[in-house]
């Protein structure tokens, strides 16, 4: 089984073949999506009609490429906007959470810790509808009370940001808390001995130590926000992010334009993920 | 200093309470309140269990609910069975560069949006797709074969989509198993099967539990894969929730459905943790 235990040759070969097959299974769907982005045809399917870059750069019908397709570009902008807000918010709250659970003993700490983990085991669609229901209860209450309509509490960008933030924060908290746990607190005490006050000690010693986790948490949050579907679906308004816009198109039928967008997404997220992995390997 | 520590505590405590209170706890309470009210006129409601009654008496709803649960359990089991040998290979057999390369390769597909992954399977499986063309070219079929829009296609998609969340916890737990323990098992006369059953699987249990919980949750709450890959008979419970909320605008019934889904997932997560003697803090944190 492990290298030091001899196994029959046939078993070893079969095992390796299985692992190879597994990776083929992983790679296949992504490969076809990427390849058909270059097919000179209206449909992302065989027959292969030759190589083209029109689905990226084309500017006239019927082949309008990604870079000239306004709705897609706008959706990409929305996704970026949402993702930046969600990541920033969840890194801030994730950091305060990590410090709270690491540094303080308080009543019901265990209960709060379980509550903090809970968003991970609530289905995304249920998170979405509960926030939708609550925000419209509040909005309707305010409307009935003072006759003012709080636009931000109706489906749209704000609610999408809040919805994604509600569960991504848990993940970011775990990422940051894991690193904070390994921090040697005597370093902070040394700073205090050298005359720094607590705030300065945290700012100049602890935060730099946490930096890789803060950046890692930001990137993870960014990617999760960018590809989130379930929660977003329930909270989306007229300005749809990319996944929702692509979903709507896919329902109507697909052109290689979607392949081209997908390929760009793959390149973007893989680059981001690899950079993060290398960055964390180094530190 | 005492007062300062207290202030610091409250500054750190406030974001946690605001986040959990306003976005998790209160919304769920509110959703529950909506689910137990019944519309009796224009903007007039009364408290009743009518929505839950509808859920239990309308066969379509109940059947879809149970079917979704069973299919999610099946998807979880398949993911575990398919992913386990691969995780073991990466954790214990592959060494050095190959090990880290394989580990990265399992991660990469999942940084890509689920929509793209599903789209890939549509291109492969549909009537004009790659597999259909391949079968015809091989002479195994004489006309296009539609492999999309059925339960098998949906299952393939579900397993694919959640594989990472099974493989990563499995690799992490199995990496910590010392080779010498396995060797000792063999030295003491164990067979491959008994070593697997008595040493490796017990050691990997925390990983198996947390992987299974996450995969089950993701399958149960999935909307995209059943909608795009499943057929007319593969209705998923989340699709019912979506249609009550967005299409029919019956929030009361939709909220009741949401609660049933939440109840089911909590029950299964809790049951799994109890059965295996794990806790949420240990498996997730």
Coordinates of C-alpha atoms in Angstrom, one line a residue:
Chain A
X1 CA 0.0 0.0 0.0
X2 CA 2.6 2.6 1.1
X3 CA 5.9 2.3 -0.8
X4 CA 7.6 0.3 2.0
X5 CA 5.0 -2.4 1.7
X6 CA 5.3 -4.5 -1.5
X7 CA 2.2 -4.9 -3.4
X8 CA 1.6 -7.1 -6.5
X9 CA 2.6 -5.3 -9.7
X10 CA -0.9 -5.6 -11.2
X11 CA -2.4 -3.8 -8.1
X12 CA 0.1 -1.0 -8.4
X13 CA -0.6 -0.5 -12.1
X14 CA -4.3 -0.6 -11.6
X15 CA -4.1 1.9 -8.7
X16 CA -2.0 4.3 -10.8
X17 CA -4.4 4.0 -13.7
X18 CA -7.3 4.8 -11.4
X19 CA -5.5 8.0 -10.1
X20 CA -4.8 9.0 -13.7
X21 CA -8.4 8.4 -14.7
X22 CA -9.5 10.6 -11.7
X23 CA -7.3 13.5 -12.9
X24 CA -8.7 13.0 -16.4
X25 CA -12.2 13.3 -15.0
X26 CA -11.2 16.5 -13.2
X27 CA -9.6 18.1 -16.2
X28 CA -12.0 17.1 -19.0
X29 CA -14.9 19.6 -18.5
X30 CA -12.6 22.5 -18.0
X31 CA -10.5 21.5 -21.0
X32 CA -13.5 21.4 -23.4
X33 CA -14.8 24.7 -22.1
X34 CA -11.4 26.2 -22.9
X35 CA -10.9 24.6 -26.3
X36 CA -14.3 25.5 -27.7
X37 CA -13.7 29.2 -26.9
X38 CA -11.6 29.1 -30.1
X39 CA -14.1 27.3 -32.3
X40 CA -15.2 29.3 -35.4
X41 CA -18.8 28.3 -35.0
X42 CA -22.0 29.6 -33.4
X43 CA -22.2 26.6 -31.1
X44 CA -19.7 25.3 -28.5
X45 CA -19.8 21.8 -29.9
X46 CA -18.4 19.6 -32.7
X47 CA -17.7 19.8 -35.6
X48 CA -14.6 21.8 -35.3
X49 CA -14.8 24.6 -37.8
X50 CA -11.3 26.1 -37.4
X51 CA -9.5 28.3 -35.0
X52 CA -10.6 31.9 -34.3
X53 CA -10.1 34.6 -31.7
X54 CA -13.3 36.3 -32.7
X55 CA -15.0 35.2 -29.5
X56 CA -12.6 37.4 -27.6
X57 CA -12.0 40.3 -29.9
X58 CA -14.8 40.2 -32.5
X59 CA -16.8 43.4 -32.8
X60 CA -19.6 42.6 -35.3
X61 CA -22.5 40.3 -35.4
X62 CA -22.9 37.4 -35.2
X63 CA -19.5 37.0 -33.4
X64 CA -19.2 39.7 -30.7
X65 CA -16.3 38.9 -28.5
X66 CA -16.0 39.2 -24.8
X67 CA -14.2 42.5 -24.9
X68 CA -17.0 44.1 -27.0
X69 CA -20.0 42.6 -25.2
X70 CA -21.3 45.3 -22.9
X71 CA -23.6 43.3 -20.7
X72 CA -20.9 40.8 -19.9
X73 CA -18.4 43.5 -19.1
X74 CA -20.9 45.3 -16.9
X75 CA -21.6 42.0 -15.1
X76 CA -17.8 41.5 -14.6
X77 CA -17.6 45.0 -13.1
X78 CA -20.5 44.2 -10.7
X79 CA -18.8 41.0 -9.7
X80 CA -15.5 42.8 -9.0
X81 CA -17.2 45.6 -7.0
X82 CA -19.1 43.0 -4.9
X83 CA -16.0 40.9 -4.4
X84 CA -13.8 43.8 -3.2
X85 CA -16.4 44.9 -0.7
X86 CA -17.1 41.4 0.6
X87 CA -13.4 40.6 1.0
X88 CA -12.6 43.9 2.7
X89 CA -15.5 43.6 5.1
X90 CA -14.9 39.9 5.9
X91 CA -11.2 40.5 6.5
X92 CA -11.9 43.2 9.0
X93 CA -14.6 41.2 10.9
X94 CA -12.6 38.0 10.5
X95 CA -9.6 39.7 12.2
X96 CA -11.7 41.1 15.1
X97 CA -13.3 37.7 15.5
X98 CA -9.9 35.9 15.5
X99 CA -8.6 38.3 18.2
X100 CA -11.7 38.0 20.3
X101 CA -11.6 34.2 20.4
X102 CA -7.9 34.0 20.8
X103 CA -7.4 36.7 23.5
X104 CA -10.5 36.8 25.6
X105 CA -12.4 34.5 27.9
X106 CA -16.0 35.4 28.2
X107 CA -19.3 33.9 29.1
X108 CA -20.9 31.6 26.5
X109 CA -17.6 31.7 24.5
X110 CA -18.2 28.1 23.3
X111 CA -21.8 28.9 22.2
X112 CA -20.6 32.0 20.3
X113 CA -17.9 29.9 18.6
X114 CA -20.4 27.4 17.4
X115 CA -22.7 30.2 16.3
X116 CA -19.7 31.6 14.4
X117 CA -19.3 28.3 12.6
X118 CA -23.0 27.9 11.8
X119 CA -23.1 29.8 8.5
X120 CA -20.9 27.0 7.0
X121 CA -23.7 24.4 7.6
X122 CA -26.6 26.5 6.5
X123 CA -27.5 25.9 2.8
X124 CA -26.6 29.0 0.8
X125 CA -30.1 29.4 -0.6
X126 CA -31.6 29.4 2.9
X127 CA -29.1 32.1 3.9
X128 CA -30.2 34.1 0.9
X129 CA -34.0 33.8 1.5
X130 CA -33.7 34.5 5.2
X131 CA -31.8 37.8 4.5
X132 CA -34.2 38.6 1.8
X133 CA -37.2 38.1 4.1
X134 CA -35.7 40.1 7.0
X135 CA -34.5 43.0 4.9
X136 CA -37.9 43.4 3.3
X137 CA -39.5 43.2 6.8
X138 CA -37.3 46.1 7.9
X139 CA -37.8 48.0 4.6
X140 CA -41.6 47.5 4.8
X141 CA -41.6 48.5 8.5
X142 CA -39.8 51.7 7.7
X143 CA -42.0 52.5 4.7
X144 CA -45.2 52.0 6.9
X145 CA -43.7 54.0 9.7
X146 CA -42.2 57.1 8.1
X147 CA -43.0 56.6 4.4
X148 CA -39.3 56.3 3.3
X149 CA -38.2 53.5 1.1
X150 CA -34.8 52.2 1.9
X151 CA -33.6 51.2 -1.6
X152 CA -30.6 49.4 -0.2
X153 CA -32.8 46.8 1.5
X154 CA -34.4 45.8 -1.7
X155 CA -32.8 43.1 -3.9
X156 CA -29.6 44.5 -5.4
X157 CA -25.9 45.0 -4.8
X158 CA -26.1 45.9 -1.1
X159 CA -28.0 42.8 -0.3
X160 CA -25.8 40.6 -2.4
X161 CA -22.8 42.0 -0.5
X162 CA -24.4 41.4 2.9
X163 CA -25.5 37.9 1.9
X164 CA -22.1 36.8 0.7
X165 CA -20.4 38.5 3.7
X166 CA -22.6 36.5 6.0
X167 CA -20.9 33.2 5.4
X168 CA -17.6 34.2 3.9
X169 CA -16.7 35.8 7.2
X170 CA -16.7 32.5 8.9
X171 CA -14.1 31.1 6.5
X172 CA -11.9 34.2 6.7
X173 CA -12.1 34.0 10.5
X174 CA -10.9 30.4 10.5
X175 CA -8.0 31.3 8.1
X176 CA -6.9 34.2 10.3
X177 CA -7.5 32.5 13.6
X178 CA -5.3 29.5 12.5
X179 CA -2.3 31.8 12.1
X180 CA -3.0 33.9 15.2
X181 CA -3.0 30.7 17.2
X182 CA 0.6 30.0 16.2
X183 CA 1.7 33.5 17.2
X184 CA 4.2 33.7 20.1
X185 CA 2.7 36.1 22.5
X186 CA 6.1 36.8 24.2
X187 CA 6.9 38.9 21.1
X188 CA 4.1 41.2 21.9
X189 CA 5.1 41.3 25.6
X190 CA 8.7 42.3 24.5
X191 CA 7.2 45.2 22.6
X192 CA 5.3 46.2 25.7
X193 CA 8.5 46.0 27.8
X194 CA 10.2 48.2 25.3
X195 CA 7.7 50.9 26.0
X196 CA 5.0 50.4 23.3
X197 CA 1.4 50.6 24.4
X198 CA -0.9 47.7 23.5
X199 CA -2.2 49.2 20.3
X200 CA 1.2 50.0 19.0
X201 CA 2.4 46.5 19.9
X202 CA -0.4 44.9 18.0
X203 CA 0.0 47.2 15.0
X204 CA 3.8 46.8 14.7
X205 CA 4.3 43.2 15.8
X206 CA 1.1 41.1 15.6
X207 CA -0.5 42.5 12.4
X208 CA 2.7 42.1 10.3
X209 CA 2.9 38.6 11.5
X210 CA -0.7 38.0 10.5
X211 CA -0.2 39.6 7.0
X212 CA 0.0 36.4 5.0
X213 CA -3.2 35.2 6.6
X214 CA -4.9 38.5 6.0
X215 CA -3.9 38.5 2.3
X216 CA -4.8 34.8 2.0
X217 CA -8.2 35.5 3.6
X218 CA -8.8 38.4 1.3
X219 CA -8.0 36.3 -1.8
X220 CA -10.1 33.3 -0.6
X221 CA -13.0 35.7 0.1
X222 CA -12.6 37.4 -3.3
X223 CA -12.7 34.1 -5.2
X224 CA -15.6 32.7 -3.1
X225 CA -17.6 35.9 -3.7
X226 CA -16.8 35.9 -7.4
X227 CA -18.0 32.4 -7.9
X228 CA -20.9 32.4 -5.4
X229 CA -24.2 31.4 -7.0
X230 CA -26.8 30.2 -4.5
X231 CA -27.0 33.1 -2.0
X232 CA -26.6 35.6 -4.8
X233 CA -29.4 34.2 -6.8
X234 CA -31.9 35.0 -4.1
X235 CA -30.7 38.5 -3.5
X236 CA -29.9 39.8 -6.9
X237 CA -31.5 42.9 -8.4
X238 CA -31.2 44.4 -11.8
X239 CA -27.4 44.7 -11.7
X240 CA -26.5 41.0 -11.9
X241 CA -22.9 39.8 -11.2
X242 CA -21.2 37.6 -13.7
X243 CA -22.3 34.2 -12.6
X244 CA -25.9 35.2 -12.7
X245 CA -25.6 36.9 -16.0
X246 CA -23.9 33.8 -17.5
X247 CA -26.5 31.6 -16.0
X248 CA -29.3 33.6 -17.7
X249 CA -27.5 33.2 -21.0
X250 CA -26.9 29.6 -20.5
X251 CA -30.6 28.9 -20.0
X252 CA -31.3 30.5 -23.4
X253 CA -28.6 28.5 -25.2
X254 CA -24.9 28.9 -25.3
X255 CA -22.5 30.4 -27.8
X256 CA -18.7 30.1 -27.6
X257 CA -18.8 33.6 -26.1
X258 CA -19.6 31.9 -22.8
X259 CA -16.6 29.6 -23.3
X260 CA -14.4 32.7 -23.8
X261 CA -15.7 34.3 -20.6
X262 CA -15.2 31.0 -18.8
X263 CA -11.6 30.7 -20.1
X264 CA -10.8 34.2 -18.9
X265 CA -12.3 33.4 -15.5
X266 CA -10.3 30.2 -15.2
X267 CA -7.1 32.0 -16.0
X268 CA -7.9 34.8 -13.6
X269 CA -8.8 32.6 -10.6
X270 CA -6.1 30.1 -11.2
X271 CA -3.5 32.8 -11.4
X272 CA -4.8 34.4 -8.2
X273 CA -4.9 31.0 -6.4
X274 CA -1.4 30.1 -7.5
X275 CA 0.0 33.4 -6.5
X276 CA -1.6 32.9 -3.1
X277 CA -0.2 29.4 -2.7
X278 CA 3.3 30.5 -3.7
X279 CA 3.1 33.5 -1.4
X280 CA 2.1 31.4 1.6
X281 CA 4.7 28.8 0.8
X282 CA 7.4 31.5 1.0
X283 CA 6.3 33.0 4.4
Chain B
X1 CA -5.6 49.0 32.0
X2 CA -8.6 47.2 33.3
X3 CA -11.0 49.6 31.7
X4 CA -8.9 49.5 28.5
X5 CA -9.2 45.8 28.3
X6 CA -12.9 46.0 28.8
X7 CA -13.2 48.6 26.0
X8 CA -11.1 46.4 23.8
X9 CA -13.3 43.4 24.5
X10 CA -16.4 45.3 23.5
X11 CA -14.8 46.7 20.3
X12 CA -14.0 43.2 19.2
X13 CA -17.3 41.8 20.5
X14 CA -19.5 44.3 18.6
X15 CA -18.7 43.2 15.1
X16 CA -19.3 39.5 16.0
X17 CA -22.7 40.3 17.5
X18 CA -23.7 42.6 14.7
X19 CA -22.8 40.1 12.1
X20 CA -24.3 37.0 13.7
X21 CA -27.4 38.9 15.0
X22 CA -28.3 40.9 11.9
X23 CA -27.4 38.5 9.2
X24 CA -27.8 35.1 10.7
X25 CA -29.9 34.8 13.9
X26 CA -32.6 37.5 13.4
X27 CA -33.2 36.8 9.7
X28 CA -33.8 33.1 10.5
X29 CA -36.2 34.0 13.3
X30 CA -38.0 36.4 10.9
X31 CA -38.1 33.7 8.2
X32 CA -39.7 31.3 10.8
X33 CA -42.3 33.9 11.7
X34 CA -43.2 34.3 8.0
X35 CA -43.4 30.6 7.6
X36 CA -46.0 30.2 10.3
X37 CA -48.4 32.9 9.1
X38 CA -51.2 32.5 6.6
X39 CA -52.5 35.1 4.2
X40 CA -56.3 35.6 4.8
X41 CA -56.8 38.8 2.9
X42 CA -55.0 41.8 1.4
X43 CA -52.1 42.4 3.9
X44 CA -53.9 40.5 6.5
X45 CA -52.3 37.5 8.1
X46 CA -52.9 35.0 10.9
X47 CA -50.7 32.6 12.7
X48 CA -51.2 29.0 11.5
X49 CA -49.3 26.0 10.4
X50 CA -51.0 26.0 7.0
X51 CA -47.8 26.2 5.1
X52 CA -46.3 23.2 6.8
X53 CA -49.6 21.4 6.3
X54 CA -49.4 22.1 2.6
X55 CA -45.9 20.8 2.6
X56 CA -46.9 17.5 4.2
X57 CA -50.1 16.9 2.2
X58 CA -48.9 17.8 -1.3
X59 CA -47.2 14.7 -2.6
X60 CA -45.0 16.7 -5.1
X61 CA -43.4 18.7 -2.3
X62 CA -42.8 15.8 0.1
X63 CA -41.6 13.5 -2.6
X64 CA -39.2 16.1 -4.0
X65 CA -37.9 16.7 -0.4
X66 CA -37.2 13.1 0.3
X67 CA -35.8 12.5 -3.1
X68 CA -33.4 15.4 -2.8
X69 CA -32.3 14.1 0.6
X70 CA -31.7 10.5 -0.8
X71 CA -29.8 11.8 -3.8
X72 CA -27.6 14.0 -1.7
X73 CA -26.7 11.1 0.5
X74 CA -25.9 9.0 -2.6
X75 CA -23.8 11.9 -4.0
X76 CA -21.9 12.1 -0.7
X77 CA -21.3 8.3 -0.6
X78 CA -20.1 8.3 -4.3
X79 CA -17.8 11.3 -3.6
X80 CA -16.3 9.5 -0.7
X81 CA -15.8 6.2 -2.5
X82 CA -14.3 7.8 -5.5
X83 CA -12.2 10.3 -3.6
X84 CA -10.8 8.1 -0.9
X85 CA -8.2 6.1 -3.0
X86 CA -7.0 9.2 -4.7
X87 CA -6.6 11.0 -1.4
X88 CA -4.7 8.1 0.0
X89 CA -2.4 8.1 -3.1
X90 CA -1.7 11.8 -2.7
X91 CA -1.2 11.6 1.1
X92 CA 0.8 8.4 1.5
X93 CA 2.2 7.1 -1.8
X94 CA 3.1 10.1 -3.9
X95 CA 6.3 11.8 -2.6
X96 CA 8.0 15.2 -2.9
X97 CA 7.2 17.2 -6.0
X98 CA 4.7 14.8 -7.4
X99 CA 2.7 15.0 -4.2
X100 CA 2.5 18.8 -4.1
X101 CA 1.8 18.9 -7.9
X102 CA -1.1 16.4 -7.6
X103 CA -2.4 18.3 -4.6
X104 CA -2.5 21.5 -6.5
X105 CA -4.1 19.9 -9.5
X106 CA -7.0 18.7 -7.3
X107 CA -7.4 22.3 -6.0
X108 CA -7.3 24.2 -9.3
X109 CA -10.6 23.1 -10.9
X110 CA -12.4 24.4 -7.8
X111 CA -11.2 27.9 -8.0
X112 CA -13.3 28.1 -11.1
X113 CA -16.9 29.0 -10.8
X114 CA -19.4 26.1 -10.5
X115 CA -21.2 27.6 -13.5
X116 CA -18.1 27.0 -15.7
X117 CA -17.8 23.4 -14.4
X118 CA -21.4 22.7 -15.1
X119 CA -21.1 24.3 -18.5
X120 CA -18.2 21.9 -19.3
X121 CA -20.4 18.9 -18.5
X122 CA -23.1 20.2 -20.7
X123 CA -20.7 20.5 -23.6
X124 CA -19.5 16.9 -23.0
X125 CA -22.9 15.2 -22.5
X126 CA -25.4 16.9 -24.7
X127 CA -26.8 15.4 -27.9
X128 CA -24.3 17.3 -30.1
X129 CA -21.6 16.9 -27.5
X130 CA -18.3 15.3 -27.4
X131 CA -19.3 11.9 -25.9
X132 CA -22.1 11.5 -28.3
X133 CA -19.9 12.2 -31.3
X134 CA -17.2 9.9 -29.9
X135 CA -19.7 7.0 -29.6
X136 CA -20.9 7.5 -33.1
X137 CA -17.3 7.7 -34.4
X138 CA -16.5 4.4 -32.6
X139 CA -19.6 2.8 -34.2
X140 CA -21.2 2.2 -30.8
X141 CA -24.2 4.4 -31.7
X142 CA -25.8 5.2 -35.0
X143 CA -27.4 8.4 -34.1
X144 CA -26.8 11.2 -31.6
X145 CA -27.2 10.2 -28.0
X146 CA -28.7 12.6 -25.5
X147 CA -26.8 12.0 -22.2
X148 CA -27.9 15.3 -20.5
X149 CA -31.0 15.9 -18.5
X150 CA -31.2 12.8 -16.4
X151 CA -30.3 11.7 -12.9
X152 CA -26.9 10.2 -14.0
X153 CA -25.8 13.4 -15.6
X154 CA -26.9 15.3 -12.5
X155 CA -25.0 12.9 -10.2
X156 CA -21.8 13.2 -12.3
X157 CA -22.1 16.9 -11.9
X158 CA -22.8 16.9 -8.2
X159 CA -19.9 14.5 -7.4
X160 CA -17.6 16.6 -9.6
X161 CA -18.6 19.9 -8.0
X162 CA -18.0 18.7 -4.4
X163 CA -15.0 16.5 -4.9
X164 CA -12.5 19.0 -3.5
X165 CA -14.3 19.3 -0.2
X166 CA -14.0 15.6 0.3
X167 CA -10.4 15.2 -0.9
X168 CA -8.8 18.0 1.0
X169 CA -9.9 17.0 4.5
X170 CA -9.1 13.4 3.6
X171 CA -5.6 14.2 2.5
X172 CA -5.0 16.4 5.6
X173 CA -6.0 13.7 8.1
X174 CA -4.2 10.9 6.3
X175 CA -1.0 12.8 5.9
X176 CA -0.7 12.8 9.7
X177 CA -0.8 9.0 9.8
X178 CA 2.7 7.7 10.4
X179 CA 3.9 5.1 7.8
X180 CA 5.3 3.0 10.6
X181 CA 1.9 2.4 12.0
X182 CA 0.8 0.9 8.7
X183 CA 4.0 -1.1 8.6
X184 CA 3.3 -2.3 12.1
X185 CA -0.1 -3.5 11.0
X186 CA 1.4 -5.6 8.3
X187 CA 4.2 -6.9 10.6
X188 CA 1.5 -8.1 13.0
X189 CA 0.0 -10.2 10.2
X190 CA -2.7 -7.8 9.0
X191 CA -3.9 -8.1 5.4
X192 CA -4.4 -5.1 3.2
X193 CA -8.0 -5.2 4.0
X194 CA -7.7 -5.4 7.7
X195 CA -5.1 -2.6 7.8
X196 CA -7.4 -0.5 5.8
X197 CA -10.3 -1.2 8.1
X198 CA -8.6 -1.1 11.5
X199 CA -5.9 1.5 11.0
X200 CA -6.4 3.8 8.1
X201 CA -10.1 4.4 8.1
X202 CA -10.3 5.0 11.9
X203 CA -7.4 7.4 11.6
X204 CA -9.1 9.2 8.7
X205 CA -12.4 9.4 10.4
X206 CA -12.4 13.2 11.3
X207 CA -11.6 13.9 7.6
X208 CA -14.3 11.5 6.4
X209 CA -16.8 13.1 8.7
X210 CA -16.0 16.7 7.9
X211 CA -15.7 16.0 4.2
X212 CA -19.1 14.1 4.1
X213 CA -20.8 16.9 6.0
X214 CA -19.6 19.6 3.7
X215 CA -20.4 17.5 0.5
X216 CA -23.8 16.6 1.8
X217 CA -24.6 20.3 2.6
X218 CA -23.3 21.4 -0.8
X219 CA -25.4 18.8 -2.7
X220 CA -28.5 19.4 -0.7
X221 CA -28.3 23.2 -1.2
X222 CA -27.2 23.0 -4.8
X223 CA -29.4 24.7 -7.4
X224 CA -27.3 25.1 -10.4
X225 CA -26.3 21.5 -11.1
X226 CA -29.8 19.9 -10.8
X227 CA -31.3 22.8 -12.9
X228 CA -28.8 22.6 -15.7
X229 CA -27.9 18.9 -15.8
X230 CA -31.0 17.2 -14.4
X231 CA -34.1 16.3 -16.3
X232 CA -37.7 17.0 -15.8
X233 CA -37.9 14.2 -13.2
X234 CA -34.8 15.4 -11.3
X235 CA -36.6 18.3 -9.6
X236 CA -34.5 19.5 -6.7
X237 CA -35.9 20.9 -3.5
X238 CA -34.0 24.2 -3.9
X239 CA -35.8 24.7 -7.2
X240 CA -39.1 24.6 -5.3
X241 CA -37.9 27.2 -2.9
X242 CA -36.7 29.4 -5.8
X243 CA -40.0 29.1 -7.6
X244 CA -42.1 29.9 -4.5
X245 CA -40.0 33.0 -3.8
X246 CA -39.2 34.4 -7.2
X247 CA -41.8 33.1 -9.6
X248 CA -45.0 32.6 -7.5
X249 CA -44.1 35.2 -4.9
X250 CA -45.5 33.0 -2.2
X251 CA -43.0 33.8 0.5
X252 CA -44.9 32.2 3.3
X253 CA -44.8 28.7 1.6
X254 CA -41.2 29.4 0.4
X255 CA -40.1 30.2 3.9
X256 CA -41.6 27.0 5.2
X257 CA -39.7 25.1 2.5
X258 CA -36.6 26.9 3.5
X259 CA -37.1 25.8 7.1
X260 CA -37.7 22.3 6.1
X261 CA -34.4 22.3 4.2
X262 CA -32.6 23.8 7.1
X263 CA -34.1 21.3 9.5
X264 CA -33.1 18.4 7.3
X265 CA -29.6 19.5 6.9
X266 CA -29.1 20.3 10.6
X267 CA -30.6 16.9 11.5
X268 CA -28.2 15.1 9.2
X269 CA -25.2 17.1 10.3
X270 CA -26.1 16.6 14.0
X271 CA -26.8 12.9 13.5
X272 CA -23.5 12.3 11.7
X273 CA -21.6 14.2 14.4
X274 CA -23.3 12.2 17.2
X275 CA -22.9 8.8 15.4
X276 CA -19.2 9.3 14.9
X277 CA -18.5 11.1 18.2
X278 CA -17.2 14.3 16.6
X279 CA -18.1 17.9 17.3
X280 CA -18.7 20.8 15.0
X281 CA -15.8 22.7 16.5
X282 CA -13.4 19.8 15.8
X283 CA -14.5 19.0 12.3
X284 CA -15.0 22.6 11.0
X285 CA -12.6 24.7 13.1

